[in-house]
Coordinates of C-alpha atoms in Angstrom, one line a residue:
Chain A
X1 CA 88.0 119.4 86.0
X2 CA 86.5 119.1 89.5
X3 CA 86.1 115.6 90.7
X4 CA 82.8 114.6 92.3
X5 CA 82.5 111.5 94.5
X6 CA 79.5 110.1 96.3
X7 CA 77.1 112.6 97.8
X8 CA 75.8 112.6 101.5
X9 CA 78.2 110.2 102.9
X10 CA 80.8 112.8 104.6
X11 CA 80.7 112.4 108.3
X12 CA 82.0 116.1 108.7
X13 CA 80.1 117.9 111.6
X14 CA 80.6 121.6 112.5
X15 CA 79.6 122.9 115.9
X16 CA 79.1 126.7 115.0
X17 CA 78.9 127.8 118.8
X18 CA 82.5 126.7 119.5
X19 CA 83.9 128.5 116.5
X20 CA 86.2 131.5 117.1
X21 CA 86.5 132.2 113.5
X22 CA 90.4 131.9 113.4
X23 CA 90.3 130.4 109.8
X24 CA 92.7 127.4 110.3
X25 CA 90.1 125.3 108.8
X26 CA 90.1 127.2 105.6
X27 CA 93.9 127.0 105.6
X28 CA 94.2 123.3 105.9
X29 CA 91.2 122.1 103.8
X30 CA 92.5 120.7 100.3
X31 CA 88.9 120.9 98.8
X32 CA 87.8 124.2 100.0
X33 CA 84.9 122.9 102.0
X34 CA 85.0 125.9 104.6
X35 CA 84.6 129.8 104.2
X36 CA 84.7 132.4 107.0
X37 CA 81.4 134.4 106.8
X38 CA 80.9 137.2 109.5
X39 CA 83.9 135.9 111.6
X40 CA 82.6 132.4 111.8
X41 CA 83.4 129.3 109.7
X42 CA 80.8 127.7 107.6
X43 CA 80.6 124.5 105.5
X44 CA 79.9 125.5 102.0
X45 CA 80.7 122.3 100.0
X46 CA 80.2 119.3 102.4
X47 CA 80.1 116.6 99.3
X48 CA 83.7 117.6 98.7
X49 CA 84.9 116.5 102.1
X50 CA 87.3 113.6 101.7
X51 CA 87.5 113.1 105.6
X52 CA 91.1 113.6 105.8
X53 CA 90.6 115.1 109.2
X54 CA 93.1 118.2 108.8
X55 CA 90.3 120.6 109.9
X56 CA 89.5 118.8 113.2
X57 CA 93.0 118.3 114.3
X58 CA 93.8 122.0 113.5
X59 CA 90.8 123.5 115.2
X60 CA 92.0 124.9 118.3
X61 CA 88.3 125.4 119.6
X62 CA 87.5 121.7 118.7
X63 CA 84.5 123.0 116.8
X64 CA 84.8 120.3 113.9
X65 CA 84.4 116.5 114.3
X66 CA 85.1 114.0 111.3
X67 CA 85.6 110.3 111.3
X68 CA 89.1 110.6 109.4
X69 CA 90.8 107.9 107.6
X70 CA 92.2 106.9 104.1
X71 CA 89.6 106.8 101.5
X72 CA 91.1 103.5 99.9
X73 CA 89.5 100.2 99.2
X74 CA 92.7 98.3 99.8
X75 CA 93.0 99.8 103.2
X76 CA 89.4 98.9 104.1
X77 CA 89.8 95.2 102.8
X78 CA 92.9 95.2 105.1
X79 CA 90.9 96.4 108.0
X80 CA 88.3 93.8 107.3
X81 CA 90.9 90.9 107.1
X82 CA 92.8 92.0 110.2
X83 CA 90.0 93.1 112.2
X84 CA 91.7 96.6 112.9
X85 CA 90.9 100.0 111.9
X86 CA 91.4 100.6 108.1
X87 CA 94.9 101.9 107.6
X88 CA 97.5 102.6 104.8
X89 CA 99.8 100.2 106.3
X90 CA 98.9 97.6 103.6
X91 CA 100.9 99.2 101.0
Chain B
X1 CA 119.7 120.8 123.8
X2 CA 122.5 122.7 125.7
X3 CA 125.3 123.9 123.9
X4 CA 127.6 122.0 126.3
X5 CA 126.1 118.6 126.2
X6 CA 128.3 116.7 123.7
X7 CA 126.4 113.7 123.1
X8 CA 127.7 113.4 119.7
X9 CA 125.1 110.9 118.3
X10 CA 123.7 113.2 116.0
X11 CA 124.5 116.1 114.0
X12 CA 123.4 118.5 116.5
X13 CA 126.5 117.8 118.4
X14 CA 128.1 120.7 120.5
X15 CA 125.8 123.3 119.4
X16 CA 127.2 123.8 115.9
X17 CA 125.3 121.4 113.8
X18 CA 127.0 120.4 110.6
X19 CA 124.3 121.1 108.3
X20 CA 124.4 119.9 104.7
X21 CA 123.8 122.1 101.8
X22 CA 121.4 120.7 99.0
X23 CA 121.3 121.5 95.5
X24 CA 118.1 122.9 93.7
X25 CA 119.1 121.2 90.6
X26 CA 118.2 117.4 90.2
X27 CA 120.8 115.1 88.7
X28 CA 120.2 112.4 86.2
X29 CA 120.4 109.9 89.0
X30 CA 117.7 111.7 90.9
X31 CA 115.4 111.6 87.8
X32 CA 116.1 107.9 87.2
X33 CA 115.5 107.2 90.9
X34 CA 112.0 109.1 90.8
X35 CA 111.2 107.1 87.7
X36 CA 112.1 103.8 89.4
X37 CA 110.0 104.3 92.4
X38 CA 107.2 105.2 90.3
X39 CA 107.4 101.7 88.9
X40 CA 107.4 100.3 92.5
X41 CA 111.0 99.4 92.4
X42 CA 112.7 99.6 96.0
X43 CA 110.0 102.1 96.7
X44 CA 110.2 101.8 100.4
X45 CA 114.1 102.2 100.5
X46 CA 114.0 105.5 98.7
X47 CA 114.7 107.7 101.9
X48 CA 117.1 110.1 103.3
X49 CA 118.4 111.1 106.7
X50 CA 116.0 113.4 108.6
X51 CA 117.3 116.4 110.2
X52 CA 118.0 120.0 108.9
X53 CA 119.4 121.0 105.4
X54 CA 120.2 124.2 103.9
X55 CA 119.0 125.4 100.5
X56 CA 120.9 128.5 99.1
X57 CA 122.7 130.6 101.8
X58 CA 120.2 130.6 104.6
X59 CA 120.8 132.7 107.9
X60 CA 119.0 133.0 111.2
X61 CA 116.1 134.9 109.7
X62 CA 115.5 132.4 106.8
X63 CA 112.3 130.4 106.6
X64 CA 112.1 127.0 107.8
X65 CA 110.4 124.5 105.4
X66 CA 109.3 121.2 106.8
X67 CA 109.1 118.2 104.7
X68 CA 109.2 114.3 104.5
X69 CA 112.3 111.9 104.1
X70 CA 110.8 110.3 100.9
X71 CA 113.6 111.2 98.6
X72 CA 111.0 111.9 95.6
X73 CA 109.3 114.4 97.9
X74 CA 112.5 115.9 98.8
X75 CA 113.8 116.2 95.2
X76 CA 110.3 117.8 94.1
X77 CA 110.5 120.3 96.8
X78 CA 114.4 121.4 96.5
X79 CA 114.1 121.6 92.7
X80 CA 111.5 124.3 93.2
X81 CA 113.8 126.3 95.5
X82 CA 116.0 127.8 93.0
X83 CA 117.2 131.2 94.3
X84 CA 115.7 131.0 97.8
X85 CA 117.6 130.9 100.8
X86 CA 115.9 128.7 103.3
X87 CA 116.2 125.7 105.8
X88 CA 114.6 122.3 105.4
X89 CA 113.6 120.4 108.4
X90 CA 113.1 116.9 107.1
X91 CA 110.8 114.6 109.5
X92 CA 111.3 110.9 109.7
X93 CA 108.4 109.6 107.9
X94 CA 109.8 106.2 107.0
X95 CA 110.2 107.2 103.3
X96 CA 106.4 108.0 102.9
X97 CA 105.3 111.0 101.1
X98 CA 103.9 113.9 103.2
X99 CA 100.1 113.3 102.7
X100 CA 100.2 109.7 103.1
X101 CA 102.4 110.1 106.2
X102 CA 100.1 112.6 107.5
X103 CA 97.1 110.1 107.4
X104 CA 99.4 107.4 109.0
X105 CA 100.5 109.9 111.7
X106 CA 104.2 109.7 110.9
X107 CA 104.3 113.2 109.6
X108 CA 102.7 114.2 112.8
X109 CA 102.8 116.5 115.8
X110 CA 105.0 114.2 117.9
X111 CA 107.6 113.6 115.2
X112 CA 107.6 117.4 114.3
X113 CA 108.1 118.3 118.1
X114 CA 110.7 115.5 118.5
X115 CA 112.7 116.6 115.3
X116 CA 112.5 120.4 116.4
X117 CA 114.3 119.4 119.7
X118 CA 116.7 116.8 118.5
X119 CA 118.0 119.1 115.8
X120 CA 118.3 122.2 117.9
X121 CA 116.2 124.1 115.6
X122 CA 115.9 127.0 118.1
X123 CA 119.7 127.6 117.9
X124 CA 119.7 127.6 114.2
X125 CA 117.1 130.3 113.6
X126 CA 116.1 133.4 115.6
X127 CA 112.4 133.2 114.6
X128 CA 109.8 130.9 115.7
X129 CA 107.8 130.2 112.5
X130 CA 107.7 127.1 110.6
X131 CA 106.2 126.4 107.2
X132 CA 104.6 123.1 106.6
X133 CA 103.2 121.7 103.4
X134 CA 99.4 121.9 103.6
X135 CA 99.0 118.2 103.0
X136 CA 100.8 117.5 106.2
X137 CA 97.9 119.2 108.1
X138 CA 95.9 115.8 108.6
X139 CA 98.8 114.7 110.8
X140 CA 99.7 117.9 112.4
X141 CA 97.9 119.8 115.1
X142 CA 99.3 123.3 114.5
X143 CA 98.2 124.7 118.0
X144 CA 99.6 121.8 119.7
X145 CA 103.0 122.1 118.2
X146 CA 103.1 126.0 119.2
X147 CA 102.1 124.9 122.8
X148 CA 104.9 122.3 123.0
X149 CA 107.7 124.0 121.3
X150 CA 106.9 127.8 120.9
X151 CA 107.2 127.5 117.0
X152 CA 104.0 128.7 115.2
X153 CA 102.9 126.6 112.3
X154 CA 101.7 128.1 108.9
X155 CA 100.6 125.8 106.2
X156 CA 102.2 126.5 102.9
X157 CA 100.6 125.6 99.5
X158 CA 99.5 121.9 98.5
X159 CA 102.2 121.9 95.7
X160 CA 105.8 122.7 95.8
X161 CA 105.8 124.6 92.6
X162 CA 103.6 127.2 94.3
X163 CA 106.3 127.7 97.2
X164 CA 108.2 130.8 95.6
X165 CA 104.9 132.6 95.0
X166 CA 103.8 131.7 98.5
X167 CA 107.0 133.1 100.2
X168 CA 107.1 136.2 98.0
X169 CA 103.5 137.2 98.7
X170 CA 104.4 137.3 102.4
X171 CA 103.3 133.8 103.2
X172 CA 99.7 134.0 101.6
X173 CA 98.1 131.1 99.7
X174 CA 95.6 131.8 97.2
X175 CA 92.6 129.4 97.1
X176 CA 94.0 127.6 94.1
X177 CA 97.1 127.1 96.0
X178 CA 95.1 125.5 98.9
X179 CA 93.2 123.2 96.6
X180 CA 94.5 119.8 95.8
X181 CA 94.1 118.8 92.0
X182 CA 93.9 115.5 90.3
X183 CA 94.9 116.3 86.7
X184 CA 95.2 113.7 83.9
X185 CA 99.1 113.9 84.5
X186 CA 98.7 113.4 88.1
X187 CA 96.8 110.2 87.6
X188 CA 98.9 109.0 84.7
X189 CA 102.1 108.9 86.9
X190 CA 100.2 107.0 89.4
X191 CA 99.2 104.1 86.9
X192 CA 102.4 102.3 86.7
X193 CA 102.2 101.3 90.4
X194 CA 98.6 100.1 89.7
X195 CA 99.8 97.9 86.7
X196 CA 102.9 96.5 88.7
X197 CA 100.4 95.3 91.5
X198 CA 98.0 93.7 88.7
X199 CA 101.0 92.1 86.9
X200 CA 102.1 90.5 90.1
X201 CA 98.4 89.0 90.8
X202 CA 98.3 88.1 87.1
X203 CA 101.4 86.0 87.3
X204 CA 99.7 83.8 89.9
X205 CA 96.8 83.4 87.8
X206 CA 98.8 82.4 84.8
X207 CA 100.3 79.6 86.9
X208 CA 96.9 78.3 87.7
X209 CA 95.8 78.5 84.0
X210 CA 99.1 76.7 82.9
X211 CA 98.1 73.8 85.2
X212 CA 94.5 73.8 84.0
X213 CA 95.8 73.7 80.4
X214 CA 97.4 70.2 81.0
X215 CA 94.0 68.9 81.3
X216 CA 91.9 71.2 79.2
X217 CA 89.9 70.3 76.2
X218 CA 90.2 73.8 75.1
X219 CA 93.2 75.3 76.5
X220 CA 93.7 79.0 77.3
X221 CA 95.8 80.7 74.5
X222 CA 96.9 84.0 73.1
X223 CA 93.2 85.2 72.3
X224 CA 92.4 84.7 76.1
X225 CA 95.4 86.5 77.2
X226 CA 94.5 89.5 74.8
X227 CA 91.0 89.8 76.3
X228 CA 92.4 89.4 79.9
X229 CA 95.2 91.9 79.6
X230 CA 92.8 94.5 77.9
X231 CA 90.5 94.1 80.9
X232 CA 93.4 94.6 83.3
X233 CA 94.6 97.7 81.3
X234 CA 91.0 98.9 81.3
X235 CA 90.8 98.8 85.2
X236 CA 94.4 99.9 86.0
X237 CA 95.3 102.2 83.4
X238 CA 92.3 103.7 81.1
X239 CA 89.9 104.1 83.8
X240 CA 92.3 106.0 86.2
X241 CA 93.5 108.2 83.3
X242 CA 90.0 108.9 81.9
X243 CA 88.4 109.2 85.5
X244 CA 86.3 112.3 85.3
X245 CA 85.2 111.7 81.7
X246 CA 83.6 108.3 82.5
X247 CA 80.0 108.4 83.6
X248 CA 79.0 107.6 87.2
X249 CA 80.5 108.5 90.3
X250 CA 81.6 105.2 92.0
X251 CA 85.1 104.1 90.7
X252 CA 83.9 100.4 90.6
X253 CA 81.1 101.3 88.2
X254 CA 83.5 103.4 85.9
X255 CA 85.8 100.6 85.6
X256 CA 82.8 98.0 84.9
X257 CA 81.5 100.2 82.2
X258 CA 84.8 100.4 80.4
X259 CA 85.5 96.9 81.1
X260 CA 82.1 95.9 79.5
X261 CA 82.9 97.8 76.5
X262 CA 86.5 96.5 76.0
X263 CA 85.7 92.9 76.8
X264 CA 82.5 93.1 74.4
X265 CA 84.4 94.5 71.5
X266 CA 87.3 92.0 71.7
X267 CA 84.9 89.0 72.1
X268 CA 82.7 90.2 69.3
X269 CA 85.8 90.6 67.0
X270 CA 87.0 87.0 68.1
X271 CA 83.4 85.8 67.1
X272 CA 82.6 84.6 70.6
X273 CA 79.0 85.7 70.6
X274 CA 78.1 83.1 68.0
X275 CA 76.9 79.4 69.1
X276 CA 80.2 77.5 69.2
X277 CA 82.0 80.0 71.4
X278 CA 79.0 81.5 73.1
X279 CA 79.8 80.1 76.6
X280 CA 83.4 81.8 76.1
X281 CA 81.7 85.2 75.1
X282 CA 79.3 85.0 78.1
X283 CA 81.9 83.7 80.4
X284 CA 84.3 86.5 79.7
X285 CA 81.5 89.2 79.7
X286 CA 80.7 88.1 83.3
X287 CA 84.2 87.6 84.6
X288 CA 86.2 90.3 83.1
X289 CA 84.3 93.6 83.6
X290 CA 84.4 92.8 87.4
X291 CA 88.4 92.6 87.3
X292 CA 88.3 96.0 85.8
X293 CA 85.9 97.2 88.4
X294 CA 87.9 95.9 91.2
X295 CA 91.1 97.3 89.9
X296 CA 89.5 100.6 89.3
X297 CA 88.0 100.6 92.7
X298 CA 91.6 100.2 94.1
X299 CA 92.5 103.4 92.6
X300 CA 90.5 105.3 95.3
X301 CA 93.5 104.8 97.3
X302 CA 95.6 106.9 94.8
X303 CA 92.9 109.4 94.3
X304 CA 92.9 112.9 96.1
X305 CA 89.1 113.2 96.7
X306 CA 87.5 110.0 97.9
X307 CA 86.3 109.8 101.5
X308 CA 86.6 106.7 103.6
X309 CA 82.7 106.8 104.1
X310 CA 82.2 107.1 100.4
X311 CA 84.6 104.2 99.7
X312 CA 82.9 102.1 102.3
X313 CA 79.4 102.5 100.8
X314 CA 80.8 101.9 97.3
X315 CA 82.5 98.8 98.2
X316 CA 79.4 97.4 100.2
X317 CA 77.5 97.4 96.9
X318 CA 80.1 96.7 94.4
X319 CA 82.0 93.8 96.1
X320 CA 79.1 91.3 96.1
X321 CA 78.2 92.1 92.7
X322 CA 82.0 91.8 91.5
X323 CA 82.2 88.4 93.4
X324 CA 78.8 87.1 92.0
X325 CA 79.5 88.0 88.5
X326 CA 83.0 86.8 88.6
X327 CA 82.2 83.3 89.9
X328 CA 79.5 82.9 87.5
X329 CA 81.7 83.9 84.7
X330 CA 84.5 81.6 85.9
X331 CA 82.1 78.6 86.1
X332 CA 81.1 79.1 82.4
X333 CA 84.5 79.2 81.3
X334 CA 85.7 76.3 83.1
X335 CA 82.7 74.3 81.5
X336 CA 84.0 75.5 78.1
X337 CA 87.5 74.7 79.1
X338 CA 86.9 71.0 80.2
X339 CA 83.9 70.2 78.0
X340 CA 85.2 72.0 74.9

């Protein structure tokens, strides 16, 4: 069963001009958000993006940007309480 | 590290590292240990020494698999290596699993580069190829590792049980191997931890209720415990297990819906929707479903598909509603408790 979270929230951005079509984003994405079509990557299911950041950090051409982080309520509350970036350090 | 530099502080001493061979069979102790940490017992101490390990009888051409030093992770990996000959390069992730450690950056480029150098991996194998678990990718920059060490990084499958198929197919992962799942079983094994956290908070609440009972016209009793415990179970256990079958997308909404049903049924069975107890019924209907909602919302941290942007959006809407409803419910309950 495929899980679907909130739509139109992911901060994933792809700059097609920079893409070299190496396919590393397809290799690392745990939700199959990317596909390679005609030697270029393409976002096919943006709403499945969980903003883990694997694609951006592994893109040698720096063609992908995303505000990566942990999708965790406790982490976000921890961030609010401490005034720091949300992080998993609370648990 | 040069072969002659005899620092002797690590296992990489004098160019002939003493590499420990690991079994691909888990003992009863390993299984019990895994069960214990699932219940949050000494979870942060379930670690092992970082470094190189051997599975089977690997030689200089054997593949190198990289993993984390959380023993539950290591055990899950090695039990799927039966019949394979490979090296295991274990990073120091402070006893945290690969995916979470990648998010924190401890399963990261720097630690990998450091571990390759410290263990003298280049002297152990003749090739320049590492296989990382795919879920380590949020912390590791493959091209950066290659630039700094000469080792190339191939991401293997998400799950250790696909590792044999991955290696035998010439390091090719199918789309299915690349996709993270969140099956009912995956969710079920995560719920004990949720229950333990909820139980700890509940103990504090019970302390407060005990004090209130000293002055109450209607003290809290077994029935109150039952309706409360049901709401906690709904949020920390039932909602996570039934997750995709509950209407809605926001976790808080799913928890609240089930909380309304559960609390409603129990309050109705206890006759709390009739005049003498009506305050109680309404008080619990207002205060308990928000507790289920909050606990369900916390399960976003255990889920494999929620984005931080989505969770933030959900929280901005859900948290104020949770607090409002909870406070209103508590006020009604306190009136009933002290006035009778």
